[in-house]
Tab-separated table of C-alpha atoms and ligand atoms in Angstrom:
chain	number	residue	atom	x	y	z
A	1490	UNK	CA	17.706	-21.683	20.915
A	1491	UNK	CA	14.584	-20.958	18.819
A	1492	UNK	CA	15.359	-19.436	15.448
A	1493	UNK	CA	12.916	-16.970	13.935
A	1494	UNK	CA	11.640	-16.435	10.443
A	1495	UNK	CA	12.970	-13.075	9.340
A	1496	UNK	CA	11.076	-10.678	7.059
A	1497	UNK	CA	12.188	-7.456	5.442
A	1498	UNK	CA	9.330	-4.901	5.239
A	1499	UNK	CA	9.656	-2.151	2.617
A	1500	UNK	CA	7.150	0.748	2.450
A	1501	UNK	CA	6.952	3.492	-0.166
A	1502	UNK	CA	8.709	6.512	1.418
A	1503	UNK	CA	5.533	8.493	2.246
A	1504	UNK	CA	3.599	8.948	5.494
A	1505	UNK	CA	0.392	7.255	4.310
A	1506	UNK	CA	2.426	4.174	3.368
A	1507	UNK	CA	4.865	3.940	6.282
A	1508	UNK	CA	1.984	4.192	8.808
A	1509	UNK	CA	0.148	0.970	7.828
A	1510	UNK	CA	3.332	-0.991	7.089
A	1511	UNK	CA	4.863	-0.191	10.453
A	1512	UNK	CA	1.662	-1.381	12.147
A	1513	UNK	CA	1.873	-4.595	10.168
A	1514	UNK	CA	5.533	-4.935	11.172
A	1515	UNK	CA	4.710	-4.499	14.878
A	1516	UNK	CA	1.975	-7.078	14.608
A	1517	UNK	CA	4.294	-9.607	12.928
A	1518	UNK	CA	6.905	-9.036	15.637
A	1519	UNK	CA	4.241	-9.650	18.276
A	1520	UNK	CA	3.572	-13.014	16.598
A	1521	UNK	CA	7.212	-14.069	16.915
A	1522	UNK	CA	8.477	-13.092	13.469
A	1523	UNK	CA	11.768	-11.220	13.308
A	1524	UNK	CA	11.212	-7.965	11.383
A	1525	UNK	CA	13.656	-5.600	9.716
A	1526	UNK	CA	12.003	-2.422	8.380
A	1527	UNK	CA	13.723	-0.591	5.518
A	1528	UNK	CA	13.238	3.135	4.935
A	1529	UNK	CA	15.125	5.501	2.694
A	1530	UNK	CA	17.779	7.355	4.742
A	1531	UNK	CA	15.764	10.570	4.466
A	1532	UNK	CA	12.580	9.048	5.925
A	1533	UNK	CA	14.492	7.037	8.530
A	1534	UNK	CA	15.929	10.259	9.977
A	1535	UNK	CA	12.454	11.827	10.240
A	1536	UNK	CA	11.017	8.768	11.982
A	1537	UNK	CA	13.858	8.611	14.521
A	1538	UNK	CA	13.489	12.337	15.224
A	1539	UNK	CA	9.798	11.915	16.023
A	1540	UNK	CA	10.268	8.811	18.228
A	1541	UNK	CA	10.461	9.197	21.994
A	1542	UNK	CA	13.306	7.529	23.914
A	1543	UNK	CA	10.793	5.024	25.297
A	1544	UNK	CA	9.587	4.185	21.772
A	1545	UNK	CA	13.191	3.625	20.698
A	1546	UNK	CA	13.960	1.385	23.680
A	1547	UNK	CA	10.817	-0.702	23.269
A	1548	UNK	CA	10.859	-0.897	19.470
A	1549	UNK	CA	10.309	-4.592	18.615
A	1550	UNK	CA	11.558	-4.243	15.021
A	1551	UNK	CA	14.923	-3.262	13.552
A	1552	UNK	CA	14.964	-0.058	11.486
A	1553	UNK	CA	17.481	0.019	8.607
A	1554	UNK	CA	18.057	2.209	5.558
A	1555	UNK	CA	18.637	2.059	1.811
A	1556	UNK	CA	19.640	4.849	-0.573
A	1557	UNK	CA	16.851	6.395	-2.678
A	1558	UNK	CA	19.243	7.615	-5.417
A	1559	UNK	CA	18.527	11.311	-4.775
A	1560	UNK	CA	21.406	12.025	-2.420
A	1561	UNK	CA	22.659	14.690	-4.859
A	1562	UNK	CA	19.154	15.993	-5.743
A	1563	UNK	CA	17.258	16.197	-2.446
A	1564	UNK	CA	14.847	18.786	-3.938
A	1565	UNK	CA	13.387	15.999	-6.140
A	1566	UNK	CA	12.175	13.950	-3.197
A	1567	UNK	CA	8.531	14.657	-3.971
A	1568	UNK	CA	6.315	13.244	-6.707
A	1569	UNK	CA	7.621	11.993	-10.029
A	1570	UNK	CA	11.355	12.582	-9.343
A	1571	UNK	CA	11.307	10.307	-6.311
A	1572	UNK	CA	9.326	7.508	-7.961
A	1573	UNK	CA	11.542	7.585	-11.093
A	1574	UNK	CA	14.630	7.282	-8.954
A	1575	UNK	CA	13.202	4.506	-6.747
A	1576	UNK	CA	12.225	2.509	-9.809
A	1577	UNK	CA	15.822	2.663	-11.030
A	1578	UNK	CA	17.682	2.035	-7.777
A	1579	UNK	CA	15.417	-0.059	-5.556
A	1580	UNK	CA	15.845	-3.537	-7.068
A	1581	UNK	CA	19.653	-3.335	-6.664
A	1582	UNK	CA	19.687	-1.405	-3.394
A	1583	UNK	CA	17.217	-3.762	-1.718
A	1584	UNK	CA	19.169	-6.765	-2.991
A	1585	UNK	CA	22.385	-5.289	-1.553
A	1586	UNK	CA	20.631	-4.611	1.739
A	1587	UNK	CA	19.369	-8.198	2.004
A	1588	UNK	CA	22.852	-9.557	1.284
A	1589	UNK	CA	24.411	-7.271	3.911
A	1590	UNK	CA	21.809	-8.277	6.518
A	1591	UNK	CA	22.300	-11.955	5.758
A	1592	UNK	CA	26.078	-11.671	6.052
A	1593	UNK	CA	25.868	-10.073	9.475
A	1594	UNK	CA	22.969	-12.263	10.644
A	1595	UNK	CA	23.606	-15.628	9.038
A	1596	UNK	CA	21.755	-17.617	11.745
A	1597	UNK	CA	18.482	-15.838	10.920
A	1598	UNK	CA	18.710	-14.695	7.284
A	1599	UNK	CA	15.844	-12.904	5.572
A	1600	UNK	CA	13.327	-15.452	4.282
A	1601	UNK	CA	10.641	-13.132	2.939
A	1602	UNK	CA	10.231	-9.593	1.582
A	1603	UNK	CA	6.952	-7.812	2.339
A	1604	UNK	CA	6.787	-4.764	0.072
A	1605	UNK	CA	4.365	-1.970	-0.639
A	1606	UNK	CA	2.869	-2.459	-4.127
A	1607	UNK	CA	3.627	1.197	-4.862
A	1608	UNK	CA	7.326	0.221	-4.785
A	1609	UNK	CA	6.573	-3.288	-6.035
A	1610	UNK	CA	9.922	-3.432	-7.811
A	1611	UNK	CA	11.588	-4.185	-4.443
A	1612	UNK	CA	9.974	-7.620	-4.799
A	1613	UNK	CA	12.236	-8.180	-7.809
A	1614	UNK	CA	15.139	-8.524	-5.366
A	1615	UNK	CA	13.215	-11.184	-3.419
A	1616	UNK	CA	12.441	-13.058	-6.608
A	1617	UNK	CA	16.095	-12.972	-7.688
A	1618	UNK	CA	17.275	-14.306	-4.314
A	1619	UNK	CA	14.573	-17.013	-4.171
A	1620	UNK	CA	12.797	-15.526	-1.121
A	1621	UNK	CA	9.081	-15.510	-0.342
A	1622	UNK	CA	7.272	-12.418	-1.598
A	1623	UNK	CA	4.263	-10.734	-0.067
A	1624	UNK	CA	2.821	-7.445	-1.342
A	1625	UNK	CA	0.897	-4.846	0.662
A	1626	UNK	CA	-1.715	-2.529	-0.803
A	1627	UNK	CA	-2.015	0.469	1.522
A	1628	UNK	CA	-5.147	1.879	-0.145
A	1629	UNK	CA	-8.659	0.473	-0.682
A	1630	UNK	CA	-9.397	-2.741	-2.582
A	1631	UNK	CA	-11.653	-0.987	-5.116
A	1632	UNK	CA	-8.682	1.029	-6.411
A	1633	UNK	CA	-6.616	-2.105	-6.810
A	1634	UNK	CA	-9.515	-3.778	-8.614
A	1635	UNK	CA	-9.647	-0.745	-10.882
A	1636	UNK	CA	-5.911	-0.989	-11.671
A	1637	UNK	CA	-6.364	-4.677	-12.563
A	1638	UNK	CA	-9.207	-3.657	-14.897
A	1639	UNK	CA	-7.156	-1.181	-16.948
A	1640	UNK	CA	-6.988	-3.462	-20.045
A	1641	UNK	CA	-10.776	-3.928	-19.924
A	1642	UNK	CA	-11.315	-0.172	-19.628
A	1643	UNK	CA	-9.105	0.325	-22.706
A	1644	UNK	CA	-10.785	-2.489	-24.684
A	1645	UNK	CA	-14.276	-1.198	-23.978
A	1646	UNK	CA	-13.338	2.338	-25.040
A	1647	UNK	CA	-13.691	3.943	-21.607
A	1648	UNK	CA	-10.061	5.186	-21.550
A	1649	UNK	CA	-7.316	5.425	-24.147
A	1650	UNK	CA	-3.826	3.874	-23.925
A	1651	UNK	CA	-2.659	6.789	-21.742
A	1652	UNK	CA	-5.510	6.443	-19.251
A	1653	UNK	CA	-7.440	9.500	-20.519
A	1654	UNK	CA	-11.223	9.092	-20.379
A	1655	UNK	CA	-12.519	8.952	-23.964
A	1656	UNK	CA	-15.976	10.215	-23.031
A	1657	UNK	CA	-17.102	12.159	-20.024
A	1658	UNK	CA	-19.233	9.364	-18.586
A	1659	UNK	CA	-20.126	7.511	-15.440
A	1660	UNK	CA	-18.197	4.296	-14.776
A	1661	UNK	CA	-19.070	1.261	-12.689
A	1662	UNK	CA	-16.865	-1.857	-12.497
A	1663	UNK	CA	-19.775	-4.090	-11.481
A	1664	UNK	CA	-23.254	-3.775	-9.968
A	1665	UNK	CA	-21.924	-3.497	-6.405
A	1666	UNK	CA	-19.559	-0.612	-7.181
A	1667	UNK	CA	-20.596	2.971	-6.628
A	1668	UNK	CA	-20.913	4.891	-9.862
A	1669	UNK	CA	-18.042	7.297	-10.439
A	1670	UNK	CA	-17.254	10.027	-12.869
A	1671	UNK	CA	-14.523	9.127	-15.384
A	1672	UNK	CA	-12.605	12.267	-14.334
A	1673	UNK	CA	-12.356	10.742	-10.833
A	1674	UNK	CA	-10.405	7.659	-11.941
A	1675	UNK	CA	-7.455	7.562	-9.558
A	1676	UNK	CA	-4.867	8.335	-12.249
A	1677	UNK	CA	-6.869	11.342	-13.507
A	1678	UNK	CA	-6.707	13.380	-10.308
A	1679	UNK	CA	-5.027	15.765	-10.624
A	1680	UNK	CA	-5.073	15.795	-14.399
A	1681	UNK	CA	-1.603	17.416	-14.549
A	1682	UNK	CA	-0.067	14.260	-13.039
A	1683	UNK	CA	-2.067	11.830	-15.165
A	1684	UNK	CA	0.804	10.225	-17.074
A	1685	UNK	CA	2.842	9.719	-13.917
A	1686	UNK	CA	-0.143	8.298	-11.997
A	1687	UNK	CA	-1.234	6.058	-14.880
A	1688	UNK	CA	2.299	4.580	-15.136
A	1689	UNK	CA	2.240	3.913	-11.397
A	1690	UNK	CA	-1.171	2.243	-11.744
A	1691	UNK	CA	0.224	-0.039	-14.479
A	1692	UNK	CA	3.253	-0.918	-12.325
A	1693	UNK	CA	0.912	-1.683	-9.402
A	1694	UNK	CA	-1.165	-3.956	-11.661
A	1695	UNK	CA	1.970	-5.823	-12.759
A	1696	UNK	CA	3.300	-6.236	-9.209
A	1697	UNK	CA	-0.134	-7.465	-8.005
A	1698	UNK	CA	-0.187	-10.127	-10.684
A	1699	UNK	CA	3.323	-11.287	-9.697
A	1700	UNK	CA	2.651	-11.472	-5.946
A	1701	UNK	CA	1.393	-14.641	-4.291
A	1702	UNK	CA	-0.339	-12.694	-1.498
A	1703	UNK	CA	-1.547	-9.074	-1.422
A	1704	UNK	CA	-2.265	-7.845	2.107
A	1705	UNK	CA	-4.830	-5.074	2.390
A	1706	UNK	CA	-5.873	-2.795	5.246
A	1707	UNK	CA	-9.574	-3.617	4.918
A	1708	UNK	CA	-11.959	-6.342	6.037
A	1709	UNK	CA	-13.819	-8.650	3.739
A	1710	UNK	CA	-17.327	-7.637	4.875
A	1711	UNK	CA	-16.596	-3.961	4.110
A	1712	UNK	CA	-16.117	-4.413	0.367
A	1713	UNK	CA	-16.404	-8.078	-0.567
A	1714	UNK	CA	-17.202	-7.249	-4.218
A	1715	UNK	CA	-13.852	-5.484	-4.741
A	1716	UNK	CA	-11.990	-8.185	-2.817
A	1717	UNK	CA	-13.603	-10.798	-5.089
A	1718	UNK	CA	-11.984	-9.124	-8.107
A	1719	UNK	CA	-8.453	-9.514	-6.642
A	1720	UNK	CA	-7.628	-13.238	-6.568
A	1721	UNK	CA	-4.618	-13.067	-4.202
A	1722	UNK	CA	-5.935	-10.473	-1.722
A	1723	UNK	CA	-5.765	-11.123	2.034
A	1724	UNK	CA	-7.710	-8.468	3.995
A	1725	UNK	CA	-6.184	-8.068	7.473
A	1726	UNK	CA	-7.690	-4.779	8.682
A	1727	UNK	CA	-8.757	-2.449	9.904
A	1728	UNK	CA	-5.225	-2.088	11.275
A	1729	UNK	CA	-6.270	0.598	13.822
A	1730	UNK	CA	-8.294	-2.080	15.648
A	1731	UNK	CA	-5.639	-4.806	15.605
A	1732	UNK	CA	-4.354	-5.295	19.137
A	1733	UNK	CA	-0.774	-4.785	20.302
A	1734	UNK	CA	0.150	-2.063	17.832
A	1735	UNK	CA	1.935	1.127	18.795
A	1736	UNK	CA	0.310	3.934	16.806
A	1737	UNK	CA	2.833	6.609	17.791
A	1738	UNK	CA	5.766	5.036	15.922
A	1739	UNK	CA	6.374	5.711	12.235
A	1740	UNK	CA	5.106	9.283	12.094
A	1741	UNK	CA	7.329	11.854	10.363
A	1742	UNK	CA	6.416	14.642	12.821
A	1743	UNK	CA	5.993	14.608	16.576
A	1744	UNK	CA	2.387	14.359	17.664
A	1745	UNK	CA	1.086	17.309	19.668
A	1746	UNK	CA	-0.457	15.532	22.653
A	1747	UNK	CA	-1.813	18.748	24.221
A	1748	UNK	CA	-4.914	18.347	22.082
A	1749	UNK	CA	-5.901	15.251	24.067
A	1750	UNK	CA	-6.051	17.263	27.320
A	1751	UNK	CA	-7.984	19.929	25.456
A	1752	UNK	CA	-10.453	17.292	24.143
A	1753	UNK	CA	-10.878	15.936	27.693
A	1754	UNK	CA	-12.306	19.333	28.665
A	1755	UNK	CA	-14.882	19.487	25.839
A	1756	UNK	CA	-18.424	18.093	26.104
A	1757	UNK	CA	-19.111	14.681	24.629
A	1758	UNK	CA	-19.675	14.596	20.855
A	1759	UNK	CA	-19.010	18.334	20.402
A	1760	UNK	CA	-15.734	18.751	18.472
A	1761	UNK	CA	-15.199	18.710	14.705
A	1762	UNK	CA	-11.808	17.145	13.906
A	1763	UNK	CA	-10.256	18.490	10.692
A	1764	UNK	CA	-7.203	16.808	9.148
A	1765	UNK	CA	-6.173	16.293	5.546
A	1766	UNK	CA	-3.347	13.757	5.853
A	1767	UNK	CA	0.267	14.369	4.959
A	1768	UNK	CA	0.202	15.748	1.419
A	1769	UNK	CA	-3.014	17.690	0.642
A	1770	UNK	CA	-2.461	21.412	0.035
A	1771	UNK	CA	-4.800	24.384	-0.442
A	1772	UNK	CA	-4.596	27.817	-2.000
A	1773	UNK	CA	-4.508	30.672	0.535
A	1774	UNK	CA	-7.992	31.714	-0.656
A	1775	UNK	CA	-9.407	28.229	-0.037
A	1776	UNK	CA	-7.658	28.041	3.341
A	1777	UNK	CA	-9.377	31.299	4.364
A	1778	UNK	CA	-12.794	29.959	3.348
A	1779	UNK	CA	-12.180	26.824	5.381
A	1780	UNK	CA	-11.229	28.868	8.447
A	1781	UNK	CA	-14.278	31.109	8.047
A	1782	UNK	CA	-16.553	28.103	7.469
A	1783	UNK	CA	-15.389	26.551	10.740
A	1784	UNK	CA	-15.998	29.842	12.499
A	1785	UNK	CA	-19.450	30.202	10.931
A	1786	UNK	CA	-20.420	26.661	12.011
A	1787	UNK	CA	-20.341	27.801	15.641
A	1788	UNK	CA	-18.905	24.429	16.737
A	1789	UNK	CA	-15.706	23.681	18.612
A	1790	UNK	CA	-12.955	22.339	16.398
A	1791	UNK	CA	-9.575	20.639	16.508
A	1792	UNK	CA	-7.757	21.468	13.294
A	1793	UNK	CA	-4.483	19.967	12.017
A	1794	UNK	CA	-2.678	22.709	10.096
A	1795	UNK	CA	0.624	21.431	8.709
A	1796	UNK	CA	3.301	24.060	8.166
A	1797	UNK	CA	3.229	23.317	4.401
A	1798	UNK	CA	-0.550	23.182	3.930
A	1799	UNK	CA	-0.847	26.321	1.778
A	1800	UNK	CA	0.888	25.449	-1.473
A	1801	UNK	CA	3.889	24.129	0.428
A	1802	UNK	CA	4.276	27.014	2.881
A	1803	UNK	CA	2.841	28.384	6.112
A	1804	UNK	CA	-0.753	29.611	5.993
A	1805	UNK	CA	-1.996	33.026	7.016
A	1806	UNK	CA	-5.221	33.062	8.974
A	1807	UNK	CA	-8.008	35.559	8.165
A	1808	UNK	CA	-7.786	38.793	10.206
A	1809	UNK	CA	-8.448	38.166	13.930
A	1810	UNK	CA	-9.675	34.618	13.202
A	1811	UNK	CA	-7.405	33.131	15.874
A	1812	UNK	CA	-8.583	35.623	18.506
A	1813	UNK	CA	-12.263	35.183	17.620
A	1814	UNK	CA	-12.129	31.377	17.805
A	1815	UNK	CA	-9.601	30.995	20.638
A	1816	UNK	CA	-12.184	29.810	23.160
A	1817	UNK	CA	-13.474	26.979	20.979
A	1818	UNK	CA	-10.726	26.163	18.500
A	1819	UNK	CA	-7.503	24.218	18.931
A	1820	UNK	CA	-4.936	24.146	16.129
A	1821	UNK	CA	-2.008	21.704	16.032
A	1822	UNK	CA	0.638	20.799	13.451
A	1823	UNK	CA	0.232	17.038	13.826
A	1824	UNK	CA	-2.261	15.217	16.041
A	1825	UNK	CA	-2.356	11.720	17.531
A	1826	UNK	CA	-5.141	11.068	15.016
A	1827	UNK	CA	-6.339	7.666	16.158
A	1828	UNK	CA	-6.639	8.816	19.750
A	1829	UNK	CA	-8.516	11.910	18.601
A	1830	UNK	CA	-10.965	9.832	16.547
A	1831	UNK	CA	-11.468	7.430	19.458
A	1832	UNK	CA	-12.147	10.319	21.881
A	1833	UNK	CA	-15.741	10.730	23.073
A	1834	UNK	CA	-15.619	14.516	22.507
A	1835	UNK	CA	-15.058	14.094	18.754
A	1836	UNK	CA	-18.274	14.438	16.756
A	1837	UNK	CA	-17.175	14.171	13.123
A	1838	UNK	CA	-14.126	13.920	10.883
A	1839	UNK	CA	-13.569	16.552	8.192
A	1840	UNK	CA	-11.181	14.539	6.025
A	1841	UNK	CA	-9.402	14.296	2.674
A	1842	UNK	CA	-10.389	10.579	2.659
A	1843	UNK	CA	-6.877	9.108	2.476
A	1844	UNK	CA	-7.289	5.377	2.954
A	1845	UNK	CA	-5.662	5.300	6.414
A	1846	UNK	CA	-7.886	8.131	7.583
A	1847	UNK	CA	-10.893	6.347	6.091
A	1848	UNK	CA	-10.131	3.122	7.971
A	1849	UNK	CA	-9.400	5.055	11.157
A	1850	UNK	CA	-12.700	6.965	10.995
A	1851	UNK	CA	-14.624	3.740	10.267
A	1852	UNK	CA	-12.885	1.946	13.129
A	1853	UNK	CA	-14.230	4.481	15.608
A	1854	UNK	CA	-17.681	4.968	14.041
A	1855	UNK	CA	-17.162	8.645	13.205
A	1856	UNK	CA	-19.245	10.447	10.506
A	1857	UNK	CA	-17.184	11.967	7.675
A	1858	UNK	CA	-17.272	15.270	5.873
A	1859	UNK	CA	-15.359	14.472	2.689
A	1860	UNK	CA	-12.996	16.733	0.798
A	1861	UNK	CA	-10.828	14.503	-1.418
A	1862	UNK	CA	-7.638	15.931	-2.824
A	1863	UNK	CA	-6.006	13.436	-5.190
A	1864	UNK	CA	-5.350	9.824	-6.339
A	1865	UNK	CA	-7.550	7.244	-4.544
A	1866	UNK	CA	-9.309	9.779	-2.314
A	1867	UNK	CA	-12.178	10.377	-4.776
A	1868	UNK	CA	-12.978	6.641	-4.801
A	1869	UNK	CA	-12.842	6.543	-1.016
A	1870	UNK	CA	-15.228	9.510	-0.892
A	1871	UNK	CA	-17.698	7.634	-3.163
A	1872	UNK	CA	-17.613	4.621	-0.859
A	1873	UNK	CA	-18.014	6.753	2.275
A	1874	UNK	CA	-20.923	8.799	0.904
A	1875	UNK	CA	-22.675	6.546	-1.631
A	1876	UNK	CA	-22.035	2.954	-0.600
A	1877	UNK	CA	-21.524	2.871	3.170
A	1878	UNK	CA	-23.491	6.107	3.717
A	1879	UNK	CA	-21.341	7.262	6.613
A	1880	UNK	CA	-20.566	10.752	5.354
A	1881	UNK	CA	-21.364	13.735	3.152
A	1882	UNK	CA	-19.327	15.467	0.475
A	1883	UNK	CA	-18.909	19.170	-0.344
A	1884	UNK	CA	-19.696	21.005	-3.580
A	1885	UNK	CA	-17.380	23.472	-5.313
A	1886	UNK	CA	-18.908	26.786	-6.407
A	1887	UNK	CA	-18.602	28.229	-9.926
A	1888	UNK	CA	-15.180	29.713	-9.027
A	1889	UNK	CA	-13.828	26.295	-8.050
A	1890	UNK	CA	-13.899	27.099	-4.318
A	1891	UNK	CA	-15.657	25.346	-1.471
A	1892	UNK	CA	-17.285	28.283	0.229
A	1893	UNK	CA	-17.590	28.976	3.950
A	1894	UNK	CA	-21.405	28.722	3.544
A	1895	UNK	CA	-21.170	25.280	1.947
A	1896	UNK	CA	-18.909	24.163	4.806
A	1897	UNK	CA	-21.291	25.483	7.453
A	1898	UNK	CA	-24.352	23.942	5.744
A	1899	UNK	CA	-22.757	20.503	5.348
A	1900	UNK	CA	-21.481	20.454	8.932
A	1901	UNK	CA	-25.046	21.154	10.111
A	1902	UNK	CA	-26.514	18.475	7.818
A	1903	UNK	CA	-23.937	15.917	8.936
A	1904	UNK	CA	-24.328	16.518	12.647
A	1905	UNK	CA	-28.126	16.297	12.362
A	1906	UNK	CA	-28.154	13.100	10.299
A	1907	UNK	CA	-29.015	10.146	12.534
A	1908	UNK	CA	-28.933	7.623	9.707
A	1909	UNK	CA	-25.276	8.399	8.990
A	1910	UNK	CA	-24.407	8.050	12.690
A	1911	UNK	CA	-26.202	4.698	12.923
A	1912	UNK	CA	-24.508	3.385	9.774
A	1913	UNK	CA	-21.114	4.425	11.151
A	1914	UNK	CA	-21.683	2.631	14.465
A	1915	UNK	CA	-22.835	-0.514	12.651
A	1916	UNK	CA	-19.706	-0.550	10.457
A	1917	UNK	CA	-17.544	-0.024	13.539
A	1918	UNK	CA	-19.089	-3.128	15.127
A	1919	UNK	CA	-18.501	-5.154	11.934
A	1920	UNK	CA	-14.912	-3.915	11.853
A	1921	UNK	CA	-14.317	-4.968	15.467
A	1922	UNK	CA	-15.763	-8.419	14.797
A	1923	UNK	CA	-13.457	-8.916	11.826
A	1924	UNK	CA	-10.248	-8.419	13.860
A	1925	UNK	CA	-11.416	-10.301	16.958
A	1926	UNK	CA	-10.873	-14.028	17.387
A	1927	UNK	CA	-12.877	-15.940	14.770
A	1928	UNK	CA	-13.364	-12.840	12.542
A	1929	UNK	CA	-12.349	-12.776	8.876
A	1930	UNK	CA	-9.297	-10.516	9.268
A	1931	UNK	CA	-8.190	-12.373	12.395
A	1932	UNK	CA	-8.254	-15.666	10.481
A	1933	UNK	CA	-6.492	-14.120	7.479
A	1934	UNK	CA	-3.730	-12.803	9.708
A	1935	UNK	CA	-3.348	-16.324	11.102
A	1936	UNK	CA	-2.936	-17.653	7.536
A	1937	UNK	CA	-0.255	-15.043	6.886
A	1938	UNK	CA	1.696	-16.088	9.970
A	1939	UNK	CA	1.404	-19.749	8.920
A	1940	UNK	CA	2.694	-18.893	5.440
A	1941	UNK	CA	5.632	-16.949	6.849
A	1942	UNK	CA	6.557	-19.657	9.348
A	1943	UNK	CA	6.217	-22.576	6.893
B	1381	UDX	C1	-1.536	8.874	1.164
B	1381	UDX	C2	-2.703	9.083	0.233
B	1381	UDX	O1	-3.098	10.405	0.196
B	1381	UDX	C3	-3.814	8.165	0.576
B	1381	UDX	O2	-4.944	8.476	-0.170
B	1381	UDX	C4	-3.340	6.779	0.335
B	1381	UDX	O3	-4.398	5.893	0.480
B	1381	UDX	C5	-2.202	6.507	1.281
B	1381	UDX	O4	-1.180	7.482	1.103
B	1381	UDX	P1	-2.125	10.599	3.224
B	1381	UDX	O5	-2.573	11.641	2.292
B	1381	UDX	O6	-1.078	10.993	4.165
B	1381	UDX	O7	-1.706	9.220	2.527
B	1381	UDX	O8	-3.473	10.183	4.029
B	1381	UDX	P2	-3.855	8.939	4.909
B	1381	UDX	O9	-3.901	7.689	4.117
B	1381	UDX	O10	-5.102	9.293	5.594
B	1381	UDX	O11	-2.678	8.788	5.967
B	1381	UDX	C6	-2.353	9.779	6.878
B	1381	UDX	C7	-1.906	9.137	8.176
B	1381	UDX	O12	-1.352	10.167	8.984
B	1381	UDX	C8	-3.050	8.510	8.947
B	1381	UDX	O13	-2.654	7.258	9.458
B	1381	UDX	C9	-3.301	9.479	10.085
B	1381	UDX	O14	-3.693	8.885	11.306
B	1381	UDX	C10	-1.948	10.107	10.257
B	1381	UDX	N1	-2.091	11.475	10.801
B	1381	UDX	C11	-2.645	12.462	10.042
B	1381	UDX	C12	-1.668	11.718	12.088
B	1381	UDX	O15	-1.180	10.804	12.788
B	1381	UDX	N2	-1.788	12.970	12.574
B	1381	UDX	C13	-2.312	13.988	11.856
B	1381	UDX	O16	-2.384	15.102	12.390
B	1381	UDX	C14	-2.758	13.740	10.547
C-alpha cells in the first residue's frame, strides 16, 4: 500500500487566515499529500456549523483541534488577548497534538508543519521534533518585505524602536514601490493598537527568517519587486484561480446563496458588490452615510452587512432606506464572495482591501472602490490604486467621515473609467496564466509538492 507524506496545516484563528490555508490544504490533498488541519476548538466549531453535510462527507482533509488557552476567558478571543495567549500556549499545544496524531497514526506520521506566519511560533514545535517547516504569509508580499525592513527603517530614522514614525513623511522601500504615508505603515493603523501590531510584525519577521519556504497567495508577475526582497518566498497564487479547490469550506458563517439567484436576474455589469471582510466595523453615523451613498448612486447593489458591523452590534438602517431600495438592493449577512465576483452581473467591488478580497477581485478582473480599515489594507489600497491602477480610493471629509456624496461621486468615476477596467482584465489574464500549466505559480506549486514528497 502507498504511504503518504503527512502535513499538519496551522492557520491563525481568523477568517482571513483560515480561508487561504484551507484552500492550500485542499490543493495539497488533491496532489496526494495527507493533510491534517488544526484549528482552535472555538474556530473548529464555527467551521463545522457552516459546513453542509455534503461538504463534510467529501472533505479530503482531516480537521482537528488544539486549545487556544482562553477556555476560561472566552471574551478575550479578539485582538491582543488571543494573540498573547496563542504565543504562550501554541508551541506546547501543537507539539502535543503532533505527538498524539503520530501515536494514533504511526504508519503515516506528520513529516511537515505548514504554519501561518502570524502564528509562526507553531513552527517551533516542528523544529523541536525535527520536522520540515513551511510558512505561509496570507497577506501581500509588500507587507512582508516591509516587516523584513524594520531594522533599516529604524537605522535610517524613519521609525523609532516602537515603530512610531519619527517624521510625518512619505516612505518608499525601493523605486518600484508605491509611495506611502508613514501613518499607513501596517503597524500604525489603527494607532491605538500600534504596540501590539508592531510586536506581531517583529514576530513575523523572525519567523520568516527561520522558515526555509514562505508560501504566498500572490503571483510573481504581480509584484516581483516585493518578492525579490523576500529570499525564501514561493508565490503560489492567486488561490481563487487554482483548480480543484472548494471555496465554500472554511467559512465561519453560512453563505447566503439566495444572492446568486438574485444576481442571475440583474443585467450584465450592473451590480455594485459591497463587502468589508470579517473584521471591519463602522460607527452608526458612517454606516448611515454608506447606505445613503449607495442609494444616491442609483445603481443596484449587493451588500454584505455582518450582524456585528456597527461597532460590534447590529446596524440600524436610515429611515425607510430598506423600503426605498428594495427593488434594487439585496442585503445578506455573508455572501459566496468568489462566486459573486465571478458573476457577470457584478460591476465593481466596494472593498476594505483585505488581501484575500484583493486577490479575489484581481482574479475576476473587477474594478475596486477602496475603503481600507486596518493593518495591511492601506498598503493593498496603494497597490490597487497607484501601482496596478485597478481601483479608486475615497476621501474622508473634515469630520473624519466618508460622505454619501463622496461615495456617489467615486462610484460614478469608477464605473466610467475604461482604463481601470482594461487594467483589471489584463491583470486577470496574467493571473490565469500564472496558475495554468507552465505558469510561475503552477511551477512553484510543483516545487512545493516535490519538497514535501522528498
Ligand atoms: C484579514 C485582514 O483584514 C486582511 O487584511 C488580511 O490580509 C487577512 O486577514 P479579512 O478582513 O477578513 O482578513 O479580509 P480578507 O482578507 O478579504 O478575507 C475575507 C475572506 O472572507 C475572503 O476570502 C472573502 O471571500 C470571504 N468573504 C467575505 C466571504 O466569503 N463572504 C463575505 O460575505 C465576505
